[in-house]
DNA sequence: ATTAATGGAATGAACGTTCATTCTTTTTAT
DNA sequence: ATAAAAAGAATGAACGTTCATTCCATTAAT
């Protein structure tokens, strides 16, 4: 009965510890402690630490995707859709700092590189809304003629950087500022 | 006479291993091996691993700064100076992938956060050319009226992201593309 | 009563660091 | 100029610690 219950506790504890202290500041024993389970119990739900880390990543990715798709309408203009996505990402990151910090840790680690390589070389699935958006922007000639990967960097590089600064307390993002930042990103993208 | 020799070998080995495998994929024993010295020898030159990591960072920071200042003239327009700096950073990163990867590892670690907090809260030294540039851009009203930290993110977030993609082989940056990318960043910054 | 789940002690591998020893260079004595 | 002695640098095996993982006695569920 306690099955998904315990699993959830473990995942939550892992998220918190890893987000705050990094992968190496989050030993399994500590995760177990925080989750209120025995160390061995974790291994009933996750084969090993790597699996735990990856499954947690998938969960966060899914949550983020859900938020992004909420209110997203493919009928709107490329610009409007970009603003929707950018704003949603930024808002999500700053209101879920643990999620954001975890995703960052993941991306800046060997896990992340592997994941990214798989994603880029793989086919576009229907979850791949950025790619679709940029491709449409290119064919409509509303955004600069640059490789997709570069467009991605132009669009989201600043957002991630600014989200980190917000979470670390180097700047305080309010709604007004967020809007201005997304607009600036669009200026970088648009033709 | 062999004094700086060994030290150099250790630093070089550390750079290579940490850049490629991260801090935790570069045990002291492995660094010693690659440097061609005994494990204990490292401790004659560096008090401990933390000190080694930090001293290496300072060295790389210094090298990068030298490159940035080369050909930089404070008389030129804000735009021209930005393009100079952006181009120099990007070129440096892609032609010194080990340095870039190391700096990234450092910034995305507790070391980096501490370092950044010190830097932001501290006074601007004369090495702080970005700050000066942006401040001048603000007062001349040629760049957007946003907090310094945000301007920094808008300007360098994309560059770092794109440099990583280049080094990981997701995109291939040639001179033409670099110019276009810096121009796009400027579009994001300019008023 | 049998099976599955749990907790946490036990395990062994990996790590950073230390230190007794060896090797090399420099200094002193002849 | 040569040899002996001292100082300094280098070494890597050994140590203590930390960690992921396993094992098994205990507990809960059926």
GROMACS .gro file of C-alpha atoms (C1' of nucleotides) in nm:
model
  442
    1UNK     CA    1   0.000   0.000   0.000
    2UNK     CA    2   0.286   0.228   0.089
    3UNK     CA    3   0.439   0.165  -0.248
    4UNK     CA    4   0.403   0.490  -0.436
    5UNK     CA    5   0.414   0.671  -0.105
    6UNK     CA    6   0.766   0.569  -0.020
    7UNK     CA    7   0.883   0.608  -0.373
    8UNK     CA    8   0.756   0.963  -0.372
    9UNK     CA    9   0.932   1.040  -0.048
   10UNK     CA   10   1.257   0.909  -0.187
   11UNK     CA   11   1.224   1.111  -0.504
   12UNK     CA   12   1.136   1.425  -0.312
   13UNK     CA   13   1.429   1.384  -0.077
   14UNK     CA   14   1.666   1.320  -0.366
   15UNK     CA   15   1.542   1.627  -0.547
   16UNK     CA   16   1.592   1.848  -0.247
   17UNK     CA   17   1.936   1.721  -0.155
   18UNK     CA   18   2.075   1.706  -0.505
   19UNK     CA   19   1.934   2.045  -0.598
   20UNK     CA   20   2.092   2.200  -0.294
   21UNK     CA   21   2.418   2.010  -0.264
   22UNK     CA   22   2.481   1.851  -0.601
   23UNK     CA   23   2.503   1.483  -0.682
   24UNK     CA   24   2.802   1.437  -0.459
   25UNK     CA   25   2.653   1.618  -0.167
   26UNK     CA   26   2.364   1.377  -0.163
   27UNK     CA   27   2.473   1.032  -0.048
   28UNK     CA   28   2.217   0.757  -0.057
   29UNK     CA   29   2.218   0.731   0.320
   30UNK     CA   30   2.128   1.097   0.348
   31UNK     CA   31   1.852   1.064   0.091
   32UNK     CA   32   1.716   0.766   0.283
   33UNK     CA   33   1.727   0.963   0.607
   34UNK     CA   34   1.546   1.261   0.463
   35UNK     CA   35   1.289   1.035   0.302
   36UNK     CA   36   1.234   0.857   0.633
   37UNK     CA   37   1.320   0.513   0.496
   38UNK     CA   38   1.604   0.270   0.539
   39UNK     CA   39   1.899   0.291   0.307
   40UNK     CA   40   1.823  -0.048   0.159
   41UNK     CA   41   1.465   0.046   0.084
   42UNK     CA   42   1.571   0.283  -0.191
   43UNK     CA   43   1.701  -0.016  -0.382
   44UNK     CA   44   1.357  -0.173  -0.388
   45UNK     CA   45   1.237   0.121  -0.595
   46UNK     CA   46   1.549   0.210  -0.791
   47UNK     CA   47   1.810  -0.028  -0.919
   48UNK     CA   48   2.089   0.212  -0.826
   49UNK     CA   49   2.169   0.578  -0.782
   50UNK     CA   50   2.205   0.640  -1.155
   51UNK     CA   51   1.858   0.509  -1.219
   52UNK     CA   52   1.717   0.723  -0.942
   53UNK     CA   53   1.886   1.030  -1.085
   54UNK     CA   54   1.761   0.960  -1.435
   55UNK     CA   55   1.407   0.878  -1.334
   56UNK     CA   56   1.388   1.195  -1.130
   57UNK     CA   57   1.507   1.387  -1.432
   58UNK     CA   58   1.239   1.235  -1.650
   59UNK     CA   59   0.975   1.331  -1.397
   60UNK     CA   60   1.088   1.691  -1.383
   61UNK     CA   61   1.111   1.712  -1.760
   62UNK     CA   62   0.755   1.587  -1.780
   63UNK     CA   63   0.629   1.837  -1.524
   64UNK     CA   64   0.796   2.122  -1.709
   65UNK     CA   65   0.656   2.008  -2.040
   66UNK     CA   66   0.307   2.003  -1.895
   67UNK     CA   67   0.346   2.361  -1.776
   68UNK     CA   68   0.478   2.470  -2.113
   69UNK     CA   69   0.191   2.316  -2.303
   70UNK     CA   70  -0.066   2.474  -2.079
   71UNK     CA   71  -0.225   2.750  -2.284
   72UNK     CA   72   0.003   2.691  -2.580
   73UNK     CA   73  -0.179   2.728  -2.908
   74UNK     CA   74  -0.001   2.640  -3.231
   75UNK     CA   75  -0.227   2.879  -3.418
   76UNK     CA   76  -0.071   3.189  -3.273
   77UNK     CA   77   0.217   3.372  -3.437
   78UNK     CA   78   0.571   3.250  -3.395
   79UNK     CA   79   0.649   3.551  -3.182
   80UNK     CA   80   0.352   3.501  -2.954
   81UNK     CA   81   0.431   3.134  -2.912
   82UNK     CA   82   0.791   3.211  -2.830
   83UNK     CA   83   0.686   3.462  -2.570
   84UNK     CA   84   0.448   3.210  -2.421
   85UNK     CA   85   0.718   2.944  -2.396
   86UNK     CA   86   0.988   3.176  -2.268
   87UNK     CA   87   0.766   3.327  -2.004
   88UNK     CA   88   0.642   2.988  -1.895
   89UNK     CA   89   0.995   2.850  -1.865
   90UNK     CA   90   1.117   3.146  -1.666
   91UNK     CA   91   0.818   3.151  -1.436
   92UNK     CA   92   0.847   2.779  -1.378
   93UNK     CA   93   1.216   2.801  -1.296
   94UNK     CA   94   1.183   3.078  -1.046
   95UNK     CA   95   0.880   2.936  -0.873
   96UNK     CA   96   1.030   2.587  -0.860
   97UNK     CA   97   1.388   2.659  -0.767
   98UNK     CA   98   1.456   2.303  -0.660
   99UNK     CA   99   1.344   2.170  -0.995
  100UNK     CA  100   1.551   2.426  -1.174
  101UNK     CA  101   1.864   2.361  -0.972
  102UNK     CA  102   1.823   1.989  -1.024
  103UNK     CA  103   1.782   2.025  -1.398
  104UNK     CA  104   2.091   2.241  -1.407
  105UNK     CA  105   2.298   1.992  -1.211
  106UNK     CA  106   2.182   1.724  -1.448
  107UNK     CA  107   2.256   1.916  -1.764
  108UNK     CA  108   2.603   2.011  -1.642
  109UNK     CA  109   2.705   1.655  -1.580
  110UNK     CA  110   2.786   1.352  -1.790
  111UNK     CA  111   2.419   1.249  -1.762
  112UNK     CA  112   2.318   1.567  -1.935
  113UNK     CA  113   2.560   1.537  -2.221
  114UNK     CA  114   2.445   1.187  -2.300
  115UNK     CA  115   2.085   1.292  -2.277
  116UNK     CA  116   2.139   1.587  -2.507
  117UNK     CA  117   2.329   1.387  -2.764
  118UNK     CA  118   2.047   1.135  -2.776
  119UNK     CA  119   1.791   1.410  -2.811
  120UNK     CA  120   1.963   1.599  -3.088
  121UNK     CA  121   2.050   1.296  -3.293
  122UNK     CA  122   1.705   1.144  -3.242
  123UNK     CA  123   1.392   1.218  -3.438
  124UNK     CA  124   1.167   1.501  -3.333
  125UNK     CA  125   0.885   1.366  -3.122
  126UNK     CA  126   0.566   1.560  -3.072
  127UNK     CA  127   0.700   1.690  -2.744
  128UNK     CA  128   0.967   1.874  -2.936
  129UNK     CA  129   0.784   2.202  -2.960
  130UNK     CA  130   1.089   2.427  -2.973
  131UNK     CA  131   1.220   2.258  -3.280
  132UNK     CA  132   0.885   2.291  -3.453
  133UNK     CA  133   0.854   2.652  -3.350
  134UNK     CA  134   1.197   2.748  -3.476
  135UNK     CA  135   1.154   2.554  -3.797
  136UNK     CA  136   0.832   2.736  -3.866
  137UNK     CA  137   0.996   3.066  -3.779
  138UNK     CA  138   1.270   2.991  -4.028
  139UNK     CA  139   1.038   2.896  -4.311
  140UNK     CA  140   0.823   3.202  -4.249
  141UNK     CA  141   1.143   3.408  -4.240
  142UNK     CA  142   1.053   3.581  -3.917
  143UNK     CA  143   1.360   3.465  -3.728
  144UNK     CA  144   1.727   3.480  -3.820
  145UNK     CA  145   1.865   3.222  -4.056
  146UNK     CA  146   2.086   3.031  -3.812
  147UNK     CA  147   2.123   2.665  -3.719
  148UNK     CA  148   1.853   2.534  -3.488
  149UNK     CA  149   2.099   2.470  -3.209
  150UNK     CA  150   2.217   2.828  -3.225
  151UNK     CA  151   1.863   2.961  -3.217
  152UNK     CA  152   1.807   2.749  -2.913
  153UNK     CA  153   2.108   2.901  -2.742
  154UNK     CA  154   2.007   3.253  -2.831
  155UNK     CA  155   1.660   3.198  -2.695
  156UNK     CA  156   1.724   2.999  -2.380
  157UNK     CA  157   2.082   3.075  -2.287
  158UNK     CA  158   1.983   3.408  -2.135
  159UNK     CA  159   1.678   3.265  -1.964
  160UNK     CA  160   1.871   2.996  -1.786
  161UNK     CA  161   2.141   3.236  -1.687
  162UNK     CA  162   1.894   3.486  -1.551
  163UNK     CA  163   1.695   3.221  -1.369
  164UNK     CA  164   2.011   3.105  -1.193
  165UNK     CA  165   2.092   3.459  -1.093
  166UNK     CA  166   1.746   3.501  -0.953
  167UNK     CA  167   1.764   3.182  -0.750
  168UNK     CA  168   2.109   3.264  -0.617
  169UNK     CA  169   1.974   3.603  -0.517
  170UNK     CA  170   2.183   3.813  -0.753
  171UNK     CA  171   1.875   3.972  -0.904
  172UNK     CA  172   1.506   3.972  -0.825
  173UNK     CA  173   1.278   3.897  -1.116
  174UNK     CA  174   0.928   4.037  -1.107
  175UNK     CA  175   0.665   4.008  -1.378
  176UNK     CA  176   0.763   4.334  -1.538
  177UNK     CA  177   1.127   4.234  -1.564
  178UNK     CA  178   1.040   3.891  -1.698
  179UNK     CA  179   0.842   4.043  -1.980
  180UNK     CA  180   1.129   4.274  -2.069
  181UNK     CA  181   1.378   3.990  -2.067
  182UNK     CA  182   1.171   3.772  -2.296
  183UNK     CA  183   1.124   4.067  -2.529
  184UNK     CA  184   1.500   4.115  -2.537
  185UNK     CA  185   1.548   3.750  -2.626
  186UNK     CA  186   1.302   3.787  -2.907
  187UNK     CA  187   1.496   4.086  -3.035
  188UNK     CA  188   1.795   3.858  -3.058
  189UNK     CA  189   1.603   3.596  -3.250
  190UNK     CA  190   1.388   3.794  -3.486
  191UNK     CA  191   1.506   3.882  -3.830
  192UNK     CA  192   6.512   2.449  -1.192
  193UNK     CA  193   6.257   2.173  -1.219
  194UNK     CA  194   6.040   2.359  -0.977
  195UNK     CA  195   5.786   2.526  -1.203
  196UNK     CA  196   5.821   2.232  -1.437
  197UNK     CA  197   5.648   1.982  -1.212
  198UNK     CA  198   5.395   2.232  -1.097
  199UNK     CA  199   5.308   2.300  -1.458
  200UNK     CA  200   5.271   1.934  -1.534
  201UNK     CA  201   5.036   1.891  -1.242
  202UNK     CA  202   4.826   2.188  -1.344
  203UNK     CA  203   4.812   2.073  -1.703
  204UNK     CA  204   4.708   1.724  -1.603
  205UNK     CA  205   4.443   1.856  -1.367
  206UNK     CA  206   4.305   2.082  -1.636
  207UNK     CA  207   4.277   1.802  -1.884
  208UNK     CA  208   4.123   1.548  -1.651
  209UNK     CA  209   3.882   1.784  -1.481
  210UNK     CA  210   3.774   1.942  -1.809
  211UNK     CA  211   3.701   1.602  -1.955
  212UNK     CA  212   3.567   1.413  -1.655
  213UNK     CA  213   3.461   1.672  -1.401
  214UNK     CA  214   3.601   1.722  -1.054
  215UNK     CA  215   3.490   1.381  -0.942
  216UNK     CA  216   3.626   1.204  -1.243
  217UNK     CA  217   3.972   1.336  -1.166
  218UNK     CA  218   4.112   1.174  -0.854
  219UNK     CA  219   4.443   1.303  -0.728
  220UNK     CA  220   4.609   0.971  -0.807
  221UNK     CA  221   4.502   1.002  -1.169
  222UNK     CA  222   4.621   1.360  -1.192
  223UNK     CA  223   4.955   1.253  -1.048
  224UNK     CA  224   4.978   0.971  -1.299
  225UNK     CA  225   4.904   1.192  -1.595
  226UNK     CA  226   5.148   1.454  -1.470
  227UNK     CA  227   5.415   1.191  -1.433
  228UNK     CA  228   5.472   1.257  -1.065
  229UNK     CA  229   5.407   1.073  -0.745
  230UNK     CA  230   5.079   1.123  -0.568
  231UNK     CA  231   5.246   1.290  -0.274
  232UNK     CA  232   5.430   1.535  -0.493
  233UNK     CA  233   5.115   1.727  -0.569
  234UNK     CA  234   5.095   1.819  -0.204
  235UNK     CA  235   5.433   1.986  -0.221
  236UNK     CA  236   5.285   2.238  -0.463
  237UNK     CA  237   4.923   2.256  -0.349
  238UNK     CA  238   4.795   2.229   0.001
  239UNK     CA  239   4.502   2.016  -0.108
  240UNK     CA  240   4.271   1.949  -0.399
  241UNK     CA  241   4.059   2.254  -0.333
  242UNK     CA  242   4.360   2.480  -0.353
  243UNK     CA  243   4.472   2.316  -0.676
  244UNK     CA  244   4.127   2.364  -0.825
  245UNK     CA  245   4.113   2.728  -0.725
  246UNK     CA  246   4.464   2.814  -0.837
  247UNK     CA  247   4.399   2.655  -1.173
  248UNK     CA  248   4.085   2.862  -1.204
  249UNK     CA  249   4.274   3.183  -1.131
  250UNK     CA  250   4.527   3.096  -1.397
  251UNK     CA  251   4.265   3.035  -1.662
  252UNK     CA  252   4.077   3.350  -1.567
  253UNK     CA  253   4.398   3.543  -1.610
  254UNK     CA  254   4.472   3.390  -1.949
  255UNK     CA  255   4.122   3.471  -2.072
  256UNK     CA  256   4.144   3.826  -1.945
  257UNK     CA  257   4.468   3.877  -2.133
  258UNK     CA  258   4.307   3.760  -2.454
  259UNK     CA  259   4.007   3.985  -2.400
  260UNK     CA  260   4.217   4.292  -2.342
  261UNK     CA  261   4.425   4.232  -2.651
  262UNK     CA  262   4.314   4.492  -2.903
  263UNK     CA  263   4.047   4.632  -2.674
  264UNK     CA  264   4.024   5.007  -2.699
  265UNK     CA  265   3.797   5.194  -2.458
  266UNK     CA  266   3.764   5.474  -2.712
  267UNK     CA  267   3.552   5.275  -2.952
  268UNK     CA  268   3.174   5.273  -2.941
  269UNK     CA  269   2.990   5.055  -2.692
  270UNK     CA  270   2.870   4.838  -2.976
  271UNK     CA  271   3.215   4.789  -3.120
  272UNK     CA  272   3.360   4.709  -2.783
  273UNK     CA  273   3.087   4.456  -2.715
  274UNK     CA  274   3.152   4.289  -3.045
  275UNK     CA  275   3.520   4.278  -2.971
  276UNK     CA  276   3.465   4.117  -2.632
  277UNK     CA  277   3.201   3.873  -2.749
  278UNK     CA  278   3.403   3.760  -3.044
  279UNK     CA  279   3.716   3.724  -2.835
  280UNK     CA  280   3.536   3.517  -2.573
  281UNK     CA  281   3.379   3.289  -2.827
  282UNK     CA  282   3.699   3.240  -3.021
  283UNK     CA  283   3.891   3.171  -2.706
  284UNK     CA  284   3.639   2.915  -2.587
  285UNK     CA  285   3.629   2.719  -2.907
  286UNK     CA  286   4.002   2.720  -2.960
  287UNK     CA  287   4.070   2.628  -2.597
  288UNK     CA  288   3.804   2.369  -2.528
  289UNK     CA  289   3.980   2.236  -2.220
  290UNK     CA  290   3.991   2.581  -2.066
  291UNK     CA  291   3.627   2.637  -2.150
  292UNK     CA  292   3.513   2.306  -2.010
  293UNK     CA  293   3.711   2.366  -1.694
  294UNK     CA  294   3.566   2.710  -1.643
  295UNK     CA  295   3.219   2.568  -1.693
  296UNK     CA  296   3.274   2.291  -1.440
  297UNK     CA  297   3.399   2.550  -1.197
  298UNK     CA  298   3.112   2.790  -1.245
  299UNK     CA  299   2.854   2.514  -1.209
  300UNK     CA  300   2.988   2.403  -0.874
  301UNK     CA  301   2.991   2.537  -0.522
  302UNK     CA  302   3.330   2.693  -0.600
  303UNK     CA  303   3.172   2.898  -0.873
  304UNK     CA  304   2.882   3.024  -0.666
  305UNK     CA  305   3.113   3.144  -0.392
  306UNK     CA  306   3.338   3.307  -0.646
  307UNK     CA  307   3.049   3.482  -0.815
  308UNK     CA  308   2.896   3.605  -0.494
  309UNK     CA  309   3.230   3.755  -0.394
  310UNK     CA  310   3.265   3.917  -0.733
  311UNK     CA  311   2.921   4.070  -0.750
  312UNK     CA  312   2.923   4.201  -0.397
  313UNK     CA  313   3.279   4.329  -0.431
  314UNK     CA  314   3.390   4.656  -0.582
  315UNK     CA  315   3.460   4.678  -0.952
  316UNK     CA  316   3.829   4.639  -1.012
  317UNK     CA  317   3.990   4.760  -1.330
  318UNK     CA  318   3.965   4.409  -1.470
  319UNK     CA  319   3.590   4.441  -1.461
  320UNK     CA  320   3.550   4.559  -1.815
  321UNK     CA  321   3.203   4.417  -1.872
  322UNK     CA  322   3.059   4.615  -1.590
  323UNK     CA  323   3.216   4.934  -1.717
  324UNK     CA  324   3.102   4.866  -2.069
  325UNK     CA  325   2.743   4.803  -1.970
  326UNK     CA  326   2.736   5.097  -1.735
  327UNK     CA  327   2.852   5.322  -2.011
  328UNK     CA  328   2.600   5.169  -2.249
  329UNK     CA  329   2.328   5.243  -1.999
  330UNK     CA  330   2.428   5.603  -1.941
  331UNK     CA  331   2.458   5.664  -2.314
  332UNK     CA  332   2.118   5.497  -2.356
  333UNK     CA  333   2.237   5.266  -2.632
  334UNK     CA  334   2.146   4.946  -2.449
  335UNK     CA  335   1.826   4.840  -2.279
  336UNK     CA  336   1.751   4.970  -1.935
  337UNK     CA  337   1.787   4.646  -1.739
  338UNK     CA  338   1.984   4.543  -1.431
  339UNK     CA  339   2.352   4.479  -1.496
  340UNK     CA  340   2.321   4.113  -1.409
  341UNK     CA  341   2.045   4.072  -1.663
  342UNK     CA  342   2.245   4.244  -1.934
  343UNK     CA  343   2.526   4.010  -1.855
  344UNK     CA  344   2.297   3.711  -1.901
  345UNK     CA  345   2.156   3.843  -2.226
  346UNK     CA  346   2.501   3.900  -2.363
  347UNK     CA  347   2.691   3.594  -2.248
  348UNK     CA  348   2.424   3.334  -2.182
  349UNK     CA  349   2.395   3.258  -2.553
  350UNK     CA  350   2.770   3.264  -2.608
  351UNK     CA  351   2.839   3.010  -2.339
  352UNK     CA  352   2.557   2.790  -2.456
  353UNK     CA  353   2.672   2.801  -2.815
  354UNK     CA  354   3.035   2.741  -2.720
  355UNK     CA  355   2.934   2.430  -2.532
  356UNK     CA  356   2.737   2.307  -2.828
  357UNK     CA  357   3.034   2.361  -3.052
  358UNK     CA  358   3.271   2.174  -2.823
  359UNK     CA  359   3.030   1.887  -2.780
  360UNK     CA  360   3.000   1.871  -3.156
  361UNK     CA  361   2.636   1.972  -3.186
  362UNK     CA  362   2.719   2.260  -3.415
  363UNK     CA  363   3.029   2.377  -3.595
  364UNK     CA  364   3.112   2.743  -3.552
  365UNK     CA  365   3.307   2.912  -3.825
  366UNK     CA  366   3.402   3.279  -3.840
  367UNK     CA  367   3.094   3.372  -4.037
  368UNK     CA  368   2.862   3.209  -3.788
  369UNK     CA  369   3.044   3.364  -3.493
  370UNK     CA  370   2.994   3.710  -3.636
  371UNK     CA  371   2.625   3.643  -3.688
  372UNK     CA  372   2.583   3.513  -3.335
  373UNK     CA  373   2.750   3.813  -3.175
  374UNK     CA  374   2.535   4.039  -3.387
  375UNK     CA  375   2.225   3.858  -3.265
  376UNK     CA  376   2.335   3.905  -2.905
  377UNK     CA  377   2.380   4.273  -2.970
  378UNK     CA  378   2.028   4.287  -3.110
  379UNK     CA  379   1.910   4.153  -2.779
  380UNK     CA  380   2.104   4.412  -2.584
  381UNK     CA  381   2.061   4.726  -2.785
  382UNK     CA  382   1.783   4.966  -2.718
  383DA     C1'  383   0.193  -1.968   0.727
  384DT     C1'  384   0.396  -1.777   0.353
  385DT     C1'  385   0.554  -1.401   0.107
  386DA     C1'  386   0.688  -0.944   0.038
  387DA     C1'  387   0.871  -0.522   0.228
  388DT     C1'  388   1.166  -0.279   0.538
  389DG     C1'  389   1.559  -0.095   0.800
  390DG     C1'  390   2.007  -0.046   0.898
  391DA     C1'  391   2.444  -0.287   0.993
  392DA     C1'  392   2.800  -0.486   0.714
  393DT     C1'  393   3.088  -0.470   0.303
  394DG     C1'  394   3.424  -0.342  -0.012
  395DA     C1'  395   3.577  -0.011  -0.347
  396DA     C1'  396   3.745   0.448  -0.416
  397DC     C1'  397   3.911   0.855  -0.255
  398DG     C1'  398   4.209   1.245  -0.046
  399DT     C1'  399   4.581   1.285   0.230
  400DT     C1'  400   4.998   1.155   0.509
  401DC     C1'  401   5.452   1.004   0.605
  402DA     C1'  402   5.860   0.711   0.629
  403DT     C1'  403   6.176   0.642   0.294
  404DT     C1'  404   6.459   0.717  -0.128
  405DC     C1'  405   6.667   1.003  -0.459
  406DT     C1'  406   6.880   1.451  -0.605
  407DT     C1'  407   7.095   1.870  -0.541
  408DT     C1'  408   7.359   2.187  -0.282
  409DT     C1'  409   7.685   2.295   0.057
  410DT     C1'  410   8.084   2.215   0.330
  411DA     C1'  411   8.527   2.008   0.437
  412DT     C1'  412   8.949   1.845   0.290
  413DA     C1'  413   8.880   1.900  -0.724
  414DT     C1'  414   8.676   1.543  -0.461
  415DA     C1'  415   8.430   1.343  -0.108
  416DA     C1'  416   8.130   1.368   0.277
  417DA     C1'  417   7.738   1.567   0.477
  418DA     C1'  418   7.327   1.815   0.490
  419DA     C1'  419   6.898   1.980   0.290
  420DG     C1'  420   6.532   1.950   0.000
  421DA     C1'  421   6.230   1.723  -0.325
  422DA     C1'  422   5.991   1.325  -0.469
  423DT     C1'  423   5.774   0.902  -0.398
  424DG     C1'  424   5.399   0.560  -0.337
  425DA     C1'  425   5.232   0.242   0.007
  426DA     C1'  426   4.936   0.290   0.387
  427DC     C1'  427   4.560   0.514   0.643
  428DG     C1'  428   4.122   0.674   0.761
  429DT     C1'  429   3.703   0.814   0.569
  430DT     C1'  430   3.313   0.817   0.274
  431DC     C1'  431   3.007   0.617  -0.021
  432DA     C1'  432   2.699   0.297  -0.298
  433DT     C1'  433   2.541  -0.130  -0.253
  434DT     C1'  434   2.427  -0.584  -0.032
  435DC     C1'  435   2.268  -0.879   0.320
  436DC     C1'  436   1.978  -1.048   0.653
  437DA     C1'  437   1.707  -1.023   1.068
  438DT     C1'  438   1.266  -0.818   1.164
  439DT     C1'  439   0.813  -0.662   1.051
  440DA     C1'  440   0.386  -0.623   0.792
  441DA     C1'  441   0.054  -0.810   0.450
  442DT     C1'  442  -0.209  -1.175   0.252
   0.00000   0.00000   0.00000
